[in-house]
Amino acid sequence: MGEAIVVTSGKGGVGKTTSSANIGTALALKDKRVCLVDTDIGLRNLDVVMGLENRIIYDLVDVVTGRCKIHQALVKDKRFDNHLYLLPAAQASDKTAVTPEQMKALIDELKQEFDYIIIDCPAGIEQGFKNAVAGADRALVVTTPEVSAVRDADRIIGLLEKEEHIAPPRLIINRIRNHLMKNGDMLDVDEITTHLSIELIGIVVDDDEVIKSTTHGEPIALNPNSKASIAYRNIARRILGESVPLQPLDDEYKGVFSRLKKFFGGK
Amino acid sequence: MKKNQNVVIKGTKEGLILHLCDTCSYDDLKKELDERLTENSFLHNDSHPILVKVHSGNRYLTEAQKDELRDLIRSRKNLLVEAFESNVMTREEAARLKAENEIVSVARIIRSGQVLEVPGDLLLVGDVNPGGKVMAGGNIFIMGALKGIAHAGVNGDSAAIISASVMKPTQLRINDCITRAPDEGFPEHEKRGMECAYIDEDNRIVIDRLQVLMHLRPNLTRLEGGF
Ligand SMILES: Nc1ncnc2c1ncn2[C@@H]1O[C@H](COP(=O)(O)OP(=O)(O)O)[C@@H](O)[C@H]1O
Ligand SMILES: [Mg+2]
């Protein structure tokens, strides 16, 4: 029986879809059977980031409303043998086309077949969020080092803590920029983790390669040399239960990271 | 001559005390009160108002009954009901009183969008994040960082206080007094440790060292007998 992990944030554009695609990719590279589920109905784009848009025949709403069977809607990613699939969101419907109960049933069914179900959540706290978390066992909260993103992450964590079926959420800080943090022009990692007080599972630098890879429909995690890729692979390893220390991004930044060790205790 | 007295009037330095019998019927009581007040019309000669305390013993008076008696007494133009006293209260009143005098402890983080409200004092073991709010009928003690909104004394208690290990609220409210964070942020008082907020003589909320409270709010000590 697999595990369903929802990737959420509250605020839009902070990297939920990028994180979902890359964590899924990194888990598949680790020989896990992974299904990515795009729940951003009406604004789907996980398929684009994965470069799978042209293979979509059916979508999540088709499955839920019984227009097709689950396996007919799953898009196989040929780069990963039999390990990575995508269940795309519907583009022509809206978020009310699916209920949380239907989502839970769907995710439960996928858990029979896959090791990990990565659920890409839409922005906001309404129906789309409720659908995305309904079937999840775990949650990853993505934020950027900006006050507004952290504020929304806090709100989302509050809502996630009320969902009894979900384990305590873990945090990804995305798009950090060393020079800004060092000068105090951006919230630093320490401030964010103290504020949100949940376990930190990874830090991803702001990396142009991420944007380039999106353009080509190739998740950055496939490229072993970029910093963002290493970060996503490490997050995947931590999801698998490995204890991977946080990598210093550069030497000047060591101070912050030695202080951070405490956030990577047990688990 | 007189039947058993259901209403006993006593005069004190402060005014009058009316002892109402708690075994007769309410209607008899009302009738007799009316008679007795008329009889003692000598009271009415005095032109300045006399304060009246009403003791109803083991009788429970409903709000409607109190209003009725208050009106009856007030109809004697210089009598003014100051207070009703009784040995009994309803279960709800007792529960409310107990809740208002209780300290509720909560160990969690109050996050953006969340509101925590208690009838009495609040002891929060955790933070109040920006966008989060805590409210209490009494005092608020936060053993963490207050970065959101705290509202103490919500039912009109101006003596209520707010304290926090780290005092960086977006807003503080005590009773109906409001203060907000200075636009340039709070001054750092690193050495001061825990801080508290209270309403001062000028009816403004001020933030100070925690230790000033023992002089300003001696009622915070509930230990009987001392040590
Ligand atoms: N670590 C990163 N470095 C650079 N660009 C990034 C990074 N993460 C995300 N982005 C870019 O930010 C934008 C929003 O990301 P996306 O994953 O679509 O956010 P969301 O799904 O939360 O709305 C995209 O253009 C994406 O390429
Ligand atoms: Mg997205």
PDB file of N, CA, C and O in Angstrom, chain B residues 138-141 146 150 152 158-164 167 169 171-174 179 186 192 194-200 204-213 216-217 220:
ATOM      1  N   GLY B 138     -10.270  37.422  30.561  1.00  0.00           N
ATOM      2  CA  GLY B 138      -9.338  37.916  31.565  1.00  0.00           C
ATOM      3  C   GLY B 138      -7.981  38.233  30.962  1.00  0.00           C
ATOM      4  O   GLY B 138      -7.886  38.878  29.924  1.00  0.00           O
ATOM      5  N   ASN B 139      -6.931  37.743  31.630  1.00  0.00           N
ATOM      6  CA  ASN B 139      -5.557  38.042  31.218  1.00  0.00           C
ATOM      7  C   ASN B 139      -5.064  37.049  30.173  1.00  0.00           C
ATOM      8  O   ASN B 139      -5.593  35.947  30.039  1.00  0.00           O
ATOM      9  N   ILE B 140      -4.004  37.454  29.476  1.00  0.00           N
ATOM     10  CA  ILE B 140      -3.393  36.558  28.493  1.00  0.00           C
ATOM     11  C   ILE B 140      -1.907  36.439  28.822  1.00  0.00           C
ATOM     12  O   ILE B 140      -1.200  37.451  28.918  1.00  0.00           O
ATOM     13  N   PHE B 141      -1.458  35.216  29.031  1.00  0.00           N
ATOM     14  CA  PHE B 141      -0.034  34.964  29.299  1.00  0.00           C
ATOM     15  C   PHE B 141       0.503  34.097  28.166  1.00  0.00           C
ATOM     16  O   PHE B 141       0.008  32.992  27.963  1.00  0.00           O
ATOM     17  N   LEU B 146       4.500  36.643  20.722  1.00  0.00           N
ATOM     18  CA  LEU B 146       3.223  37.217  20.283  1.00  0.00           C
ATOM     19  C   LEU B 146       3.500  38.106  19.078  1.00  0.00           C
ATOM     20  O   LEU B 146       4.062  39.185  19.203  1.00  0.00           O
ATOM     21  N   ALA B 150      -3.540  40.101  20.208  1.00  0.00           N
ATOM     22  CA  ALA B 150      -4.037  39.585  21.486  1.00  0.00           C
ATOM     23  C   ALA B 150      -5.053  40.585  22.025  1.00  0.00           C
ATOM     24  O   ALA B 150      -4.821  41.792  22.001  1.00  0.00           O
ATOM     25  N   ALA B 152      -7.266  41.106  25.448  1.00  0.00           N
ATOM     26  CA  ALA B 152      -7.572  40.674  26.814  1.00  0.00           C
ATOM     27  C   ALA B 152      -8.750  41.492  27.348  1.00  0.00           C
ATOM     28  O   ALA B 152      -9.035  42.573  26.842  1.00  0.00           O
ATOM     29  N   SER B 158     -10.896  46.318  32.092  1.00  0.00           N
ATOM     30  CA  SER B 158      -9.770  47.186  31.740  1.00  0.00           C
ATOM     31  C   SER B 158      -8.522  46.872  32.539  1.00  0.00           C
ATOM     32  O   SER B 158      -7.433  47.342  32.226  1.00  0.00           O
ATOM     33  N   ALA B 159      -8.683  46.086  33.611  1.00  0.00           N
ATOM     34  CA  ALA B 159      -7.526  45.749  34.438  1.00  0.00           C
ATOM     35  C   ALA B 159      -6.775  44.540  33.880  1.00  0.00           C
ATOM     36  O   ALA B 159      -5.710  44.180  34.373  1.00  0.00           O
ATOM     37  N   ALA B 160      -7.327  43.919  32.833  1.00  0.00           N
ATOM     38  CA  ALA B 160      -6.682  42.732  32.268  1.00  0.00           C
ATOM     39  C   ALA B 160      -5.330  43.103  31.674  1.00  0.00           C
ATOM     40  O   ALA B 160      -5.101  44.244  31.257  1.00  0.00           O
ATOM     41  N   ILE B 161      -4.422  42.129  31.649  1.00  0.00           N
ATOM     42  CA  ILE B 161      -3.092  42.383  31.103  1.00  0.00           C
ATOM     43  C   ILE B 161      -2.751  41.331  30.040  1.00  0.00           C
ATOM     44  O   ILE B 161      -3.385  40.282  29.960  1.00  0.00           O
ATOM     45  N   ILE B 162      -1.745  41.665  29.254  1.00  0.00           N
ATOM     46  CA  ILE B 162      -1.249  40.723  28.248  1.00  0.00           C
ATOM     47  C   ILE B 162       0.251  40.602  28.482  1.00  0.00           C
ATOM     48  O   ILE B 162       0.945  41.614  28.586  1.00  0.00           O
ATOM     49  N   SER B 163       0.759  39.387  28.592  1.00  0.00           N
ATOM     50  CA  SER B 163       2.204  39.270  28.703  1.00  0.00           C
ATOM     51  C   SER B 163       2.703  38.246  27.710  1.00  0.00           C
ATOM     52  O   SER B 163       1.971  37.345  27.308  1.00  0.00           O
ATOM     53  N   ALA B 164       3.950  38.412  27.278  1.00  0.00           N
ATOM     54  CA  ALA B 164       4.525  37.491  26.301  1.00  0.00           C
ATOM     55  C   ALA B 164       6.040  37.480  26.456  1.00  0.00           C
ATOM     56  O   ALA B 164       6.642  38.486  26.825  1.00  0.00           O
ATOM     57  N   MET B 167       7.408  40.115  22.740  1.00  0.00           N
ATOM     58  CA  MET B 167       6.255  40.992  22.532  1.00  0.00           C
ATOM     59  C   MET B 167       6.419  41.739  21.215  1.00  0.00           C
ATOM     60  O   MET B 167       7.034  42.795  21.168  1.00  0.00           O
ATOM     61  N   PRO B 169       3.587  42.216  18.812  1.00  0.00           N
ATOM     62  CA  PRO B 169       2.237  42.047  18.271  1.00  0.00           C
ATOM     63  C   PRO B 169       1.966  42.975  17.088  1.00  0.00           C
ATOM     64  O   PRO B 169       2.589  44.039  16.978  1.00  0.00           O
ATOM     65  N   GLN B 171      -1.134  43.959  16.845  1.00  0.00           N
ATOM     66  CA  GLN B 171      -2.072  44.812  17.570  1.00  0.00           C
ATOM     67  C   GLN B 171      -2.290  44.252  18.961  1.00  0.00           C
ATOM     68  O   GLN B 171      -2.292  43.045  19.147  1.00  0.00           O
ATOM     69  N   LEU B 172      -2.491  45.145  19.920  1.00  0.00           N
ATOM     70  CA  LEU B 172      -2.883  44.724  21.265  1.00  0.00           C
ATOM     71  C   LEU B 172      -4.219  45.373  21.573  1.00  0.00           C
ATOM     72  O   LEU B 172      -4.442  46.535  21.247  1.00  0.00           O
ATOM     73  N   ARG B 173      -5.105  44.605  22.196  1.00  0.00           N
ATOM     74  CA  ARG B 173      -6.369  45.193  22.634  1.00  0.00           C
ATOM     75  C   ARG B 173      -6.630  44.766  24.070  1.00  0.00           C
ATOM     76  O   ARG B 173      -6.468  43.595  24.410  1.00  0.00           O
ATOM     77  N   ILE B 174      -6.993  45.746  24.898  1.00  0.00           N
ATOM     78  CA  ILE B 174      -7.440  45.427  26.252  1.00  0.00           C
ATOM     79  C   ILE B 174      -8.763  46.147  26.427  1.00  0.00           C
ATOM     80  O   ILE B 174      -8.840  47.357  26.199  1.00  0.00           O
ATOM     81  N   THR B 179      -4.020  49.280  20.516  1.00  0.00           N
ATOM     82  CA  THR B 179      -2.762  49.891  20.113  1.00  0.00           C
ATOM     83  C   THR B 179      -2.170  49.017  19.030  1.00  0.00           C
ATOM     84  O   THR B 179      -2.363  47.815  19.012  1.00  0.00           O
ATOM     85  N   PHE B 186       8.896  47.322  16.635  1.00  0.00           N
ATOM     86  CA  PHE B 186       9.049  47.518  18.077  1.00  0.00           C
ATOM     87  C   PHE B 186      10.499  47.745  18.445  1.00  0.00           C
ATOM     88  O   PHE B 186      11.378  47.136  17.870  1.00  0.00           O
ATOM     89  N   ARG B 192      15.338  43.001  28.656  1.00  0.00           N
ATOM     90  CA  ARG B 192      14.168  43.132  29.503  1.00  0.00           C
ATOM     91  C   ARG B 192      13.498  41.782  29.755  1.00  0.00           C
ATOM     92  O   ARG B 192      12.798  41.605  30.741  1.00  0.00           O
ATOM     93  N   MET B 194      10.760  38.917  29.476  1.00  0.00           N
ATOM     94  CA  MET B 194       9.313  38.915  29.248  1.00  0.00           C
ATOM     95  C   MET B 194       8.720  40.294  29.447  1.00  0.00           C
ATOM     96  O   MET B 194       9.128  41.024  30.346  1.00  0.00           O
ATOM     97  N   GLU B 195       7.744  40.636  28.631  1.00  0.00           N
ATOM     98  CA  GLU B 195       7.121  41.949  28.769  1.00  0.00           C
ATOM     99  C   GLU B 195       5.619  41.818  28.985  1.00  0.00           C
ATOM    100  O   GLU B 195       5.038  40.760  28.770  1.00  0.00           O
ATOM    101  N   CYS B 196       5.012  42.942  29.417  1.00  0.00           N
ATOM    102  CA  CYS B 196       3.570  42.909  29.625  1.00  0.00           C
ATOM    103  C   CYS B 196       2.958  44.193  29.087  1.00  0.00           C
ATOM    104  O   CYS B 196       3.647  45.193  28.892  1.00  0.00           O
ATOM    105  N   ALA B 197       1.680  44.139  28.834  1.00  0.00           N
ATOM    106  CA  ALA B 197       0.947  45.314  28.369  1.00  0.00           C
ATOM    107  C   ALA B 197      -0.259  45.499  29.272  1.00  0.00           C
ATOM    108  O   ALA B 197      -0.887  44.533  29.681  1.00  0.00           O
ATOM    109  N   TYR B 198      -0.529  46.764  29.619  1.00  0.00           N
ATOM    110  CA  TYR B 198      -1.677  47.054  30.478  1.00  0.00           C
ATOM    111  C   TYR B 198      -2.202  48.437  30.134  1.00  0.00           C
ATOM    112  O   TYR B 198      -1.545  49.204  29.420  1.00  0.00           O
ATOM    113  N   ILE B 199      -3.377  48.777  30.648  1.00  0.00           N
ATOM    114  CA  ILE B 199      -3.929  50.114  30.429  1.00  0.00           C
ATOM    115  C   ILE B 199      -3.485  51.013  31.586  1.00  0.00           C
ATOM    116  O   ILE B 199      -3.686  50.673  32.746  1.00  0.00           O
ATOM    117  N   ASP B 200      -2.868  52.142  31.256  1.00  0.00           N
ATOM    118  CA  ASP B 200      -2.377  53.032  32.316  1.00  0.00           C
ATOM    119  C   ASP B 200      -3.438  54.074  32.704  1.00  0.00           C
ATOM    120  O   ASP B 200      -4.556  54.039  32.207  1.00  0.00           O
ATOM    121  N   ARG B 204      -4.343  54.462  28.172  1.00  0.00           N
ATOM    122  CA  ARG B 204      -3.588  54.038  26.997  1.00  0.00           C
ATOM    123  C   ARG B 204      -2.904  52.720  27.308  1.00  0.00           C
ATOM    124  O   ARG B 204      -2.528  52.463  28.448  1.00  0.00           O
ATOM    125  N   ILE B 205      -2.709  51.913  26.265  1.00  0.00           N
ATOM    126  CA  ILE B 205      -2.003  50.656  26.481  1.00  0.00           C
ATOM    127  C   ILE B 205      -0.499  50.922  26.447  1.00  0.00           C
ATOM    128  O   ILE B 205       0.000  51.556  25.520  1.00  0.00           O
ATOM    129  N   VAL B 206       0.199  50.497  27.493  1.00  0.00           N
ATOM    130  CA  VAL B 206       1.646  50.638  27.499  1.00  0.00           C
ATOM    131  C   VAL B 206       2.291  49.261  27.645  1.00  0.00           C
ATOM    132  O   VAL B 206       1.700  48.343  28.204  1.00  0.00           O
ATOM    133  N   ILE B 207       3.509  49.171  27.127  1.00  0.00           N
ATOM    134  CA  ILE B 207       4.268  47.918  27.243  1.00  0.00           C
ATOM    135  C   ILE B 207       5.430  48.155  28.198  1.00  0.00           C
ATOM    136  O   ILE B 207       6.109  49.176  28.105  1.00  0.00           O
ATOM    137  N   ASP B 208       5.624  47.232  29.106  1.00  0.00           N
ATOM    138  CA  ASP B 208       6.653  47.425  30.123  1.00  0.00           C
ATOM    139  C   ASP B 208       7.259  46.089  30.532  1.00  0.00           C
ATOM    140  O   ASP B 208       6.847  45.039  30.045  1.00  0.00           O
ATOM    141  N   ARG B 209       8.227  46.153  31.447  1.00  0.00           N
ATOM    142  CA  ARG B 209       8.775  44.914  31.999  1.00  0.00           C
ATOM    143  C   ARG B 209       7.691  44.168  32.742  1.00  0.00           C
ATOM    144  O   ARG B 209       6.832  44.771  33.368  1.00  0.00           O
ATOM    145  N   LEU B 210       7.786  42.855  32.722  1.00  0.00           N
ATOM    146  CA  LEU B 210       6.785  42.026  33.394  1.00  0.00           C
ATOM    147  C   LEU B 210       6.677  42.367  34.875  1.00  0.00           C
ATOM    148  O   LEU B 210       5.604  42.371  35.468  1.00  0.00           O
ATOM    149  N   GLN B 211       7.821  42.688  35.478  1.00  0.00           N
ATOM    150  CA  GLN B 211       7.891  42.836  36.925  1.00  0.00           C
ATOM    151  C   GLN B 211       7.075  44.012  37.461  1.00  0.00           C
ATOM    152  O   GLN B 211       6.785  44.053  38.653  1.00  0.00           O
ATOM    153  N   VAL B 212       6.669  44.966  36.607  1.00  0.00           N
ATOM    154  CA  VAL B 212       5.886  46.097  37.118  1.00  0.00           C
ATOM    155  C   VAL B 212       4.493  45.660  37.554  1.00  0.00           C
ATOM    156  O   VAL B 212       3.827  46.340  38.321  1.00  0.00           O
ATOM    157  N   LEU B 213       4.075  44.489  37.088  1.00  0.00           N
ATOM    158  CA  LEU B 213       2.695  44.075  37.353  1.00  0.00           C
ATOM    159  C   LEU B 213       2.399  43.817  38.813  1.00  0.00           C
ATOM    160  O   LEU B 213       1.289  44.025  39.282  1.00  0.00           O
ATOM    161  N   LEU B 216       1.257  47.050  39.994  1.00  0.00           N
ATOM    162  CA  LEU B 216       0.112  47.627  39.294  1.00  0.00           C
ATOM    163  C   LEU B 216      -1.136  46.759  39.385  1.00  0.00           C
ATOM    164  O   LEU B 216      -2.258  47.247  39.387  1.00  0.00           O
ATOM    165  N   ARG B 217      -0.929  45.449  39.404  1.00  0.00           N
ATOM    166  CA  ARG B 217      -2.082  44.536  39.388  1.00  0.00           C
ATOM    167  C   ARG B 217      -1.928  43.480  40.491  1.00  0.00           C
ATOM    168  O   ARG B 217      -1.736  42.315  40.213  1.00  0.00           O
ATOM    169  N   LEU B 220      -3.445  39.931  40.511  1.00  0.00           N
ATOM    170  CA  LEU B 220      -2.947  38.783  39.751  1.00  0.00           C
ATOM    171  C   LEU B 220      -2.514  37.663  40.683  1.00  0.00           C
ATOM    172  O   LEU B 220      -2.454  36.515  40.294  1.00  0.00           O
TER     173      LEU B 220
END
